[in-house]
Coordinates of C-alpha atoms in Angstrom, one line a residue:
L8 CA 28.4 -8.7 -74.6
L9 CA 30.8 -11.6 -74.7
L10 CA 33.7 -9.2 -75.5
V11 CA 32.7 -7.0 -72.5
L12 CA 32.7 -10.0 -70.2
L13 CA 36.1 -11.1 -71.5
L14 CA 37.5 -7.6 -70.9
L15 CA 36.0 -7.5 -67.4
T16 CA 37.5 -10.9 -66.7
S17 CA 40.9 -9.8 -67.9
L18 CA 40.8 -6.7 -65.8
T19 CA 39.7 -8.7 -62.7
E20 CA 42.6 -11.1 -63.3
I21 CA 45.0 -8.2 -63.7
E22 CA 43.7 -6.5 -60.5
S23 CA 44.0 -9.8 -58.6
A24 CA 47.6 -10.3 -59.8
L25 CA 48.5 -6.8 -58.8
S26 CA 46.9 -7.1 -55.3
M27 CA 48.7 -10.4 -54.6
V28 CA 51.7 -10.0 -52.3
K29 CA 54.3 -12.7 -52.2
V30 CA 57.4 -13.0 -50.0
T31 CA 60.1 -15.3 -51.3
Y32 CA 62.7 -16.5 -48.8
W33 CA 63.5 -19.6 -46.8
A34 CA 61.1 -20.9 -44.1
G35 CA 62.7 -19.1 -41.2
R36 CA 63.4 -15.6 -39.9
G37 CA 66.6 -14.5 -41.6
R38 CA 66.4 -11.2 -43.4
A39 CA 62.8 -11.5 -44.4
E40 CA 61.1 -11.5 -41.0
P41 CA 61.2 -7.7 -40.5
L42 CA 59.4 -7.4 -43.8
R43 CA 56.8 -10.0 -43.0
C44 CA 56.1 -8.3 -39.6
I45 CA 55.7 -4.9 -41.4
L46 CA 53.2 -6.4 -43.8
A47 CA 51.3 -7.9 -40.8
A48 CA 51.4 -4.7 -38.9
A49 CA 50.0 -2.9 -42.0
G50 CA 47.3 -5.5 -42.3
I51 CA 48.5 -6.6 -45.7
R52 CA 48.0 -10.3 -46.3
F53 CA 50.8 -12.1 -48.1
E54 CA 51.7 -15.4 -49.5
N55 CA 55.0 -17.1 -48.6
N56 CA 57.1 -18.7 -51.2
F57 CA 59.7 -20.8 -49.3
L58 CA 62.8 -21.7 -51.2
Q59 CA 63.6 -25.4 -50.7
N60 CA 66.5 -26.2 -53.0
R61 CA 69.2 -24.7 -55.2
A62 CA 67.3 -25.3 -58.4
E63 CA 64.5 -23.0 -57.2
L64 CA 67.0 -20.2 -56.4
L65 CA 68.7 -20.5 -59.8
E66 CA 65.3 -20.4 -61.5
L67 CA 64.4 -17.3 -59.6
I68 CA 67.7 -15.7 -60.6
A69 CA 67.1 -16.6 -64.2
S70 CA 63.6 -15.0 -64.0
K71 CA 65.4 -11.6 -63.5
K72 CA 63.2 -10.8 -60.5
L73 CA 66.2 -10.5 -58.2
A74 CA 68.1 -7.3 -59.2
Y75 CA 71.1 -8.3 -57.1
E76 CA 70.5 -12.1 -57.2
Q77 CA 69.6 -12.0 -53.5
V78 CA 66.5 -12.7 -51.4
P79 CA 64.2 -11.7 -49.7
L80 CA 62.0 -10.7 -52.6
V81 CA 58.7 -9.0 -52.1
E82 CA 56.3 -9.0 -55.1
I83 CA 53.8 -6.2 -54.6
D84 CA 51.9 -3.8 -56.8
G85 CA 53.4 -5.5 -59.9
L86 CA 56.9 -4.7 -58.6
D87 CA 59.8 -7.0 -57.6
L88 CA 61.2 -5.4 -54.5
V89 CA 64.7 -6.4 -53.2
Q90 CA 67.1 -4.9 -50.6
Q91 CA 65.6 -4.9 -47.2
Q92 CA 65.5 -1.3 -46.1
P93 CA 64.0 0.3 -49.2
T94 CA 61.5 -2.6 -49.3
A95 CA 60.5 -1.9 -45.7
V96 CA 60.0 1.8 -46.6
Y97 CA 57.9 1.0 -49.6
I98 CA 55.6 -1.3 -47.5
G99 CA 55.6 1.3 -44.8
Q100 CA 54.4 4.0 -47.2
K101 CA 51.7 1.7 -48.6
G102 CA 50.6 0.6 -45.1
N103 CA 50.6 4.0 -43.3
L104 CA 53.7 3.0 -41.3
W105 CA 56.0 5.7 -42.7
P106 CA 56.1 9.3 -41.5
D107 CA 55.4 12.4 -43.6
T108 CA 58.2 14.8 -42.6
L109 CA 61.9 14.5 -43.4
K110 CA 62.8 14.8 -39.7
D111 CA 60.5 11.9 -38.8
Q112 CA 61.6 9.9 -41.8
Y113 CA 65.2 10.1 -40.7
A114 CA 64.3 9.2 -37.1
A115 CA 62.3 6.1 -38.2
G116 CA 65.0 5.1 -40.7
A117 CA 67.7 5.4 -38.1
V118 CA 65.9 3.2 -35.6
Y119 CA 65.1 0.7 -38.3
A120 CA 68.7 0.5 -39.4
A121 CA 69.9 0.1 -35.8
A122 CA 67.4 -2.8 -35.3
Q123 CA 68.9 -4.6 -38.3
D124 CA 72.4 -4.2 -36.7
A125 CA 71.1 -5.4 -33.3
R126 CA 69.5 -8.6 -34.7
G127 CA 72.7 -9.9 -36.3
A128 CA 73.8 -12.2 -33.5
I129 CA 70.3 -13.7 -33.1
I130 CA 69.6 -14.6 -36.7
M131 CA 72.8 -16.6 -36.9
L132 CA 71.7 -18.9 -34.0
P133 CA 70.1 -21.5 -36.3
F134 CA 73.5 -21.9 -38.0
S135 CA 75.7 -21.9 -34.9
G136 CA 73.4 -23.5 -32.4
N137 CA 75.4 -21.8 -29.7
K138 CA 72.9 -20.1 -27.4
E139 CA 75.5 -19.2 -24.8
K140 CA 77.4 -17.1 -27.4
V141 CA 74.2 -15.4 -28.5
V142 CA 73.4 -14.5 -24.9
A143 CA 77.0 -13.2 -24.5
D144 CA 76.8 -11.2 -27.7
T145 CA 73.4 -9.6 -27.0
D146 CA 74.5 -8.7 -23.4
A147 CA 77.9 -7.2 -24.6
P148 CA 78.4 -3.4 -24.5
N149 CA 77.8 -3.2 -28.3
G150 CA 75.0 -5.8 -28.3
L151 CA 71.2 -5.7 -28.2
F152 CA 70.8 -5.2 -24.5
G153 CA 74.1 -3.4 -24.0
R154 CA 73.8 -0.7 -26.6
Y155 CA 70.5 -0.7 -28.5
V156 CA 67.7 -1.3 -26.0
P157 CA 69.0 1.5 -23.6
K158 CA 69.0 3.9 -26.5
W159 CA 65.5 2.9 -27.6
E160 CA 64.3 3.3 -24.0
A161 CA 65.6 6.9 -23.9
L162 CA 64.2 7.7 -27.4
L163 CA 60.7 6.5 -26.3
E164 CA 60.5 8.9 -23.4
S165 CA 56.8 8.8 -22.5
K166 CA 55.6 8.0 -26.0
K167 CA 53.7 4.9 -27.1
F168 CA 55.7 4.6 -30.3
F169 CA 59.0 6.3 -31.4
L170 CA 57.1 9.0 -33.2
G171 CA 54.3 9.5 -30.6
D172 CA 50.9 8.0 -31.2
K173 CA 51.6 6.9 -34.8
A174 CA 53.4 3.6 -35.4
S175 CA 56.1 3.3 -38.0
I176 CA 58.4 0.6 -39.4
A177 CA 60.8 1.6 -36.7
D178 CA 58.5 0.2 -34.0
V179 CA 57.9 -3.0 -36.0
A180 CA 61.6 -3.5 -36.5
V181 CA 62.4 -3.2 -32.8
F182 CA 59.5 -5.5 -32.0
E183 CA 60.9 -8.1 -34.5
V184 CA 64.3 -8.1 -32.8
L185 CA 62.8 -8.7 -29.4
D186 CA 60.5 -11.3 -30.9
A187 CA 63.5 -13.1 -32.3
Y188 CA 65.0 -13.2 -28.8
H189 CA 61.7 -14.3 -27.5
Q190 CA 61.5 -17.2 -30.0
A191 CA 65.1 -18.3 -29.1
F192 CA 65.0 -17.9 -25.3
G193 CA 61.4 -17.8 -24.2
E194 CA 59.0 -15.3 -22.7
A195 CA 60.4 -15.4 -19.1
Q196 CA 64.0 -14.5 -20.3
L197 CA 62.8 -11.7 -22.5
Q198 CA 60.7 -10.2 -19.6
E199 CA 63.7 -10.5 -17.4
K200 CA 65.9 -8.7 -19.9
L201 CA 63.4 -5.9 -20.3
K202 CA 62.6 -5.4 -16.6
A203 CA 64.8 -2.3 -16.6
F204 CA 63.3 -1.0 -19.9
P205 CA 59.5 -0.7 -19.4
R206 CA 59.0 1.6 -22.3
V207 CA 60.6 -0.8 -24.7
L208 CA 58.5 -3.6 -23.2
G209 CA 55.4 -1.4 -23.7
L210 CA 56.4 -0.9 -27.3
H211 CA 56.7 -4.6 -27.8
E212 CA 53.2 -5.1 -26.5
A213 CA 51.8 -2.2 -28.6
V214 CA 53.1 -3.6 -31.8
L215 CA 51.5 -6.9 -31.1
G216 CA 48.2 -5.0 -31.4
L217 CA 48.9 -3.6 -34.9
G218 CA 47.2 -5.3 -37.9
Y219 CA 47.5 -9.0 -37.5
V220 CA 50.9 -9.2 -35.9
R221 CA 49.7 -11.3 -33.0
E222 CA 48.0 -13.7 -35.3
W223 CA 51.2 -13.9 -37.4
R224 CA 53.3 -14.6 -34.4
D225 CA 51.1 -17.0 -32.5
E226 CA 49.1 -18.8 -35.2
L227 CA 50.3 -18.5 -38.7
R228 CA 54.1 -18.5 -38.5
P229 CA 54.5 -21.5 -36.2
K230 CA 52.6 -23.6 -38.8
L231 CA 54.9 -22.4 -41.6
F232 CA 58.5 -22.2 -40.3
L233 CA 61.0 -25.1 -40.2
E234 CA 62.8 -25.9 -37.0
P235 CA 65.9 -23.7 -36.8
S236 CA 68.4 -26.5 -37.5
A237 CA 66.3 -27.7 -40.5
Y238 CA 66.0 -24.1 -41.8
A239 CA 69.8 -23.7 -41.6
Q240 CA 70.3 -26.9 -43.5
V241 CA 68.0 -25.9 -46.3
V242 CA 69.6 -22.4 -46.6
M243 CA 73.1 -23.9 -46.8
A244 CA 72.0 -26.5 -49.3
T245 CA 70.4 -23.8 -51.4
L246 CA 73.4 -21.6 -51.4
T247 CA 76.1 -24.3 -52.0
P248 CA 77.0 -24.8 -55.6

C-alpha cells in the first residue's frame, strides 16, 4: 500500500510539473507579450518568471533551456519552447486557436507575422522614450496605421475574426499590437485612430472576450509589469556584459 501511495504521489507530481506553464522574459511587453496574450486567450494559466539581472540570464543559458540563448522561453508540456512564431503556433494548437486547413494556416500565419512587423516601433518606446517618433512611425505609409490596419480592415470584410467565427492566433496578435498602442497612448487616441476601421476595432473588442484576456490586461498585468523606463533599464543591465 505504501508503494502504491508513493507511485501515485510521484505520478501526481509529474502531472503537476507537466501541466505547469511558465513564461520567462523581462517584466514588460517586449517579444513575450503576444505569447502571454495567446495563452490568456486560450484560457491557459501561466506563471511569469521575470529576469532581473545578468546572472539569471547566464544561469538560464547554462541550463540549456534556450536553444538559441534568447528569450522568451515558454515551458509547457515538458518542453522548452523558444522562437516566437513556432511557439505561438504550438500554443495555438494546444488552445484551439490554430486552424485545421493549410489555406487557413497560411492566412493565420501571415497575419500573425505582419502583426509582429507592425509592433516594432511600439515595443522600442521604453528604450527611446520618444512618443512623437512612435506616433510618426505608426502613422507612416509603412507603419501600423499606414499599412497594416487598412489591410486588416479589408481582410476582415464582415467577419468577426479573420477566419470567420473561429478565433486564431492571428486575431490575438492584432489585438496585442493595438493593446500596445493603447497602453502607450491611451484609450481615446486608439479609438480616434480606429475610427475609420470599425472592423478592426470590433476585432479588438472580440479578442477581449476570449479566455481571460480582459482579466490579464486590466487586473493581472498591471500588478506585474515594471514601469516602461524601469523595464528598459533592467533589460539593458541584463544584456550588458
